[in-house]
Amino acid sequence: MKLAIDIIATAQAMNSSGINSGTAGNVSARTSSGMLVTPSGMDYEQLTPEDIVAMDFDTSWFATNNLKPSSEWRMHLDVLRARPDLNAVVHTHSTHATALSLHGRGLGPYHYMVAAAGGHDIRCAPYATFGSQELSDAAVTALEGRRACLLAHHGVLAAGPDLASALSLAIQVEELAHQYLASLALGEPPQLTVSEMRRVVAKFERSGYGSAPRRLSPDDDRDSTLLDLEGREPILHLEN
């Protein structure tokens, strides 16, 4: 029940944050045997936990209110099946990222935050009809080594270890696309090197960026100051 509630909250947050409108997008989260996914064609503000559809990895499905799963259920299910490191998927039609996808363009290393998706770029999957196996296959391929991709003439797919991470990444992808399109007024922006982006990805991985919060370990690098709760000496000091 809690996971269904969290899926509804995520779907509503997509619209309130401006990265989606109406019922265009969809949300899913992993279960022990498959996933829960938003139903087809329902207003997010009207959703109840009983409306969320349960699907197994063998594609059988069940909904308390006999609703159909999202038309994009195949894409969600295949991504979760292919990527055991991911537990939630968010699909949106956010304006600026979708504008890029209309030209079949992804995002290169124009900004270091592109690395938040797991690599030096964010790919754009080739166009295929919505809800089709072809689209699902293209999305899975575009997500290899990544947690987000664009879908040509369609929108954005973002995934993460939990719903909050997936939603945050979808918002970040839209912001990056907005920044990139704005920068084109001055001409094509320069790109960071692949080696620099790899360095950023490694720093993100060490810090757990995009994942659930974790405790400090002895192997963490010394990039920040962490004070204990009793006001004693810092555990880590900034290095000059």
Coordinates of C-alpha atoms in Angstrom, one line a residue:
M1 CA 0.0 0.0 0.0
K2 CA 2.8 2.5 0.9
L3 CA 4.5 1.9 -2.5
A4 CA 1.3 2.6 -4.3
I5 CA 0.9 5.8 -2.3
D6 CA 4.4 6.8 -3.1
I7 CA 3.8 6.2 -6.8
I8 CA 0.8 8.5 -6.8
A9 CA 2.8 11.2 -4.9
T10 CA 5.5 10.9 -7.5
A11 CA 3.1 11.2 -10.4
Q12 CA 1.4 14.2 -8.9
A13 CA 4.9 15.8 -8.2
M14 CA 5.8 15.4 -11.9
N15 CA 2.9 17.6 -12.9
S16 CA 3.3 20.1 -10.0
S17 CA 7.0 20.5 -10.8
G18 CA 6.2 21.3 -14.4
I19 CA 7.9 18.4 -16.1
N20 CA 4.7 16.8 -17.1
S21 CA 1.1 17.6 -17.8
G22 CA -2.2 15.7 -17.8
T23 CA -1.8 12.0 -18.0
A24 CA 1.1 12.1 -20.5
G25 CA 3.7 10.5 -18.3
N26 CA 3.8 7.4 -16.1
V27 CA 5.5 6.0 -13.0
S28 CA 6.6 2.5 -11.9
A29 CA 8.4 0.9 -9.0
R30 CA 9.8 -2.5 -8.5
T31 CA 8.1 -5.2 -6.4
S32 CA 9.4 -8.6 -5.4
S33 CA 7.9 -10.2 -8.6
G34 CA 7.6 -7.3 -11.0
M35 CA 6.3 -3.7 -10.5
L36 CA 3.5 -1.4 -9.6
V37 CA 2.7 1.1 -12.4
T38 CA 0.2 4.0 -12.9
P39 CA -3.0 3.1 -14.8
S40 CA -3.8 4.2 -18.3
G41 CA -5.5 7.5 -18.9
M42 CA -6.4 8.5 -15.3
D43 CA -6.0 12.0 -13.8
Y44 CA -3.1 11.8 -11.2
E45 CA -5.0 13.9 -8.8
Q46 CA -7.9 11.4 -8.7
L47 CA -5.7 8.3 -8.2
T48 CA -6.2 6.1 -5.2
P49 CA -3.9 3.2 -4.1
E50 CA -6.5 0.8 -5.5
D51 CA -6.0 2.3 -9.0
I52 CA -2.3 1.4 -9.2
V53 CA -1.7 -1.7 -11.3
A54 CA 0.5 -4.7 -10.2
M55 CA 2.4 -6.5 -13.0
D56 CA 4.6 -9.5 -12.8
F57 CA 7.7 -9.9 -14.9
D58 CA 5.8 -12.5 -16.9
T59 CA 3.5 -9.6 -17.9
S60 CA 0.4 -10.9 -16.0
W61 CA -1.3 -8.0 -14.2
F62 CA -3.9 -7.2 -11.6
A63 CA -5.7 -4.1 -10.5
T64 CA -8.2 -3.9 -7.7
N65 CA -10.3 -1.5 -9.8
N66 CA -9.9 -3.4 -13.0
L67 CA -7.9 -0.6 -14.7
K68 CA -5.4 -1.2 -17.5
P69 CA -1.7 -0.5 -16.9
S70 CA -0.1 2.5 -18.5
S71 CA 0.3 2.1 -22.3
E72 CA 4.0 2.3 -21.6
W73 CA 4.1 -0.6 -19.2
R74 CA 6.3 -2.6 -21.5
M75 CA 9.1 0.0 -21.3
H76 CA 8.9 0.2 -17.6
L77 CA 8.9 -3.6 -17.1
D78 CA 11.8 -4.2 -19.5
V79 CA 14.0 -1.5 -17.9
L80 CA 13.4 -3.0 -14.4
R81 CA 14.0 -6.5 -15.7
A82 CA 17.2 -5.5 -17.4
R83 CA 18.5 -3.3 -14.6
P84 CA 18.5 -4.8 -11.1
D85 CA 20.3 -1.7 -9.9
L86 CA 17.2 0.4 -10.6
N87 CA 14.0 0.2 -8.6
A88 CA 11.9 3.0 -10.1
V89 CA 11.2 4.6 -13.5
V90 CA 9.7 7.9 -14.3
H91 CA 8.6 8.9 -17.9
T92 CA 7.7 12.5 -18.7
H93 CA 7.1 14.7 -21.7
S94 CA 9.0 17.7 -20.2
T95 CA 9.1 20.6 -22.6
H96 CA 12.8 21.3 -23.2
A97 CA 14.1 17.8 -23.1
T98 CA 11.3 16.7 -25.5
A99 CA 12.2 19.6 -27.8
L100 CA 15.7 18.1 -28.1
S101 CA 14.2 14.7 -28.7
L102 CA 12.3 16.0 -31.6
H103 CA 15.6 16.5 -33.4
G104 CA 16.9 13.1 -32.2
R105 CA 19.4 14.8 -30.0
G106 CA 20.6 13.9 -26.5
L107 CA 22.7 15.9 -24.1
G108 CA 26.5 16.0 -24.5
P109 CA 29.0 17.0 -21.7
Y110 CA 28.0 20.7 -21.8
H111 CA 27.6 20.7 -18.0
Y112 CA 29.1 18.5 -15.4
M113 CA 25.6 17.6 -14.0
V114 CA 25.0 15.5 -17.1
A115 CA 27.1 13.0 -15.2
A116 CA 24.1 12.6 -12.7
A117 CA 22.7 10.2 -15.3
G118 CA 25.7 8.0 -14.9
G119 CA 28.0 8.8 -17.8
H120 CA 29.5 11.6 -19.9
D121 CA 26.3 12.0 -22.0
I122 CA 22.5 11.4 -22.0
R123 CA 21.6 9.5 -25.1
C124 CA 18.5 9.8 -27.3
A125 CA 16.9 6.5 -28.2
P126 CA 15.6 6.3 -31.9
Y127 CA 11.9 6.8 -32.5
A128 CA 9.5 3.9 -32.2
T129 CA 5.7 3.8 -31.7
F130 CA 4.6 4.4 -28.1
G131 CA 3.9 1.3 -26.1
S132 CA 5.7 -0.9 -28.6
Q133 CA 8.4 -3.5 -28.0
E134 CA 10.6 -1.6 -30.4
L135 CA 10.4 1.5 -28.2
S136 CA 11.1 -0.6 -25.1
D137 CA 14.2 -2.2 -26.7
A138 CA 15.5 1.2 -27.8
A139 CA 15.1 2.6 -24.3
V140 CA 16.9 -0.3 -22.6
T141 CA 19.8 0.1 -25.1
A142 CA 20.0 3.9 -24.6
L143 CA 20.0 3.4 -20.8
E144 CA 23.1 1.1 -20.9
G145 CA 25.4 2.5 -18.3
R146 CA 23.0 5.4 -17.7
R147 CA 20.0 6.2 -15.5
A148 CA 18.3 8.5 -18.0
C149 CA 17.7 8.9 -21.7
L150 CA 15.6 10.9 -24.2
L151 CA 13.2 9.2 -26.5
A152 CA 13.1 10.6 -30.0
H153 CA 9.9 12.5 -30.8
H154 CA 8.5 11.5 -27.4
G155 CA 10.1 12.5 -24.1
V156 CA 12.3 11.4 -21.2
L157 CA 12.9 8.3 -19.2
A158 CA 14.7 8.6 -15.8
A159 CA 15.3 5.8 -13.3
G160 CA 16.9 5.4 -9.9
P161 CA 17.2 3.2 -6.8
D162 CA 14.0 4.7 -5.5
L163 CA 11.1 6.9 -6.7
A164 CA 12.6 10.1 -5.2
S165 CA 15.9 9.6 -7.1
A166 CA 14.1 8.9 -10.4
L167 CA 11.9 12.0 -10.1
S168 CA 14.9 14.2 -9.1
L169 CA 16.8 12.9 -12.1
A170 CA 13.9 13.6 -14.5
I171 CA 13.7 17.2 -13.2
Q172 CA 17.5 17.5 -13.6
V173 CA 17.4 16.3 -17.2
E174 CA 14.7 18.9 -18.0
E175 CA 16.8 21.6 -16.4
L176 CA 19.9 20.6 -18.3
A177 CA 18.0 20.6 -21.6
H178 CA 16.6 24.1 -20.8
Q179 CA 20.1 25.4 -20.0
Y180 CA 21.5 23.9 -23.2
L181 CA 18.8 25.3 -25.4
A182 CA 19.2 28.7 -23.8
S183 CA 23.0 28.6 -24.4
L184 CA 22.5 28.1 -28.1
A185 CA 21.6 31.8 -28.3
L186 CA 25.3 32.4 -28.0
G187 CA 26.3 29.5 -30.3
E188 CA 27.1 25.9 -29.7
P189 CA 28.6 25.7 -26.1
P190 CA 32.0 24.0 -25.6
Q191 CA 32.0 20.5 -24.1
L192 CA 33.8 19.2 -21.1
T193 CA 36.2 16.3 -21.9
V194 CA 35.2 12.7 -21.5
S195 CA 38.0 12.3 -18.9
E196 CA 36.7 15.1 -16.8
M197 CA 33.2 13.7 -17.0
R198 CA 34.5 10.3 -15.8
R199 CA 36.1 12.1 -12.9
V200 CA 32.8 13.7 -12.0
V201 CA 31.0 10.4 -12.4
A202 CA 33.5 8.8 -10.0
K203 CA 33.0 11.6 -7.5
F204 CA 29.2 11.2 -7.7
E205 CA 29.6 7.5 -7.1
R206 CA 31.8 8.0 -4.1
S207 CA 29.5 10.5 -2.5
G208 CA 26.4 8.4 -3.3
Y209 CA 24.8 11.2 -5.4
G210 CA 21.4 10.1 -6.7
S211 CA 21.2 7.2 -4.1
A212 CA 19.7 6.9 -0.7
P213 CA 21.7 8.6 2.1
R214 CA 24.5 6.6 3.5
R215 CA 26.8 6.7 6.5
L216 CA 30.3 7.9 6.3
S217 CA 32.9 5.2 5.7
P218 CA 36.7 5.3 6.2
D219 CA 37.2 5.2 2.4
D220 CA 35.3 8.4 1.7
D221 CA 37.3 11.2 0.1
R222 CA 38.0 14.4 2.0
D223 CA 36.0 16.9 0.0
S224 CA 33.8 18.3 2.7
T225 CA 33.5 19.1 6.4
L226 CA 31.3 16.9 8.5
L227 CA 30.5 18.0 12.1
D228 CA 29.2 15.5 14.6
L229 CA 26.0 16.2 16.4
E230 CA 27.6 17.1 19.7
G231 CA 29.7 20.0 18.4
R232 CA 33.0 18.2 18.7
E233 CA 35.9 18.5 16.3
P234 CA 35.1 17.9 12.6
I235 CA 35.4 14.3 11.5
L236 CA 36.7 15.6 8.1
H237 CA 38.5 18.8 7.3
L238 CA 38.5 20.8 4.1
E239 CA 41.8 20.4 2.3
N240 CA 43.5 23.5 0.9

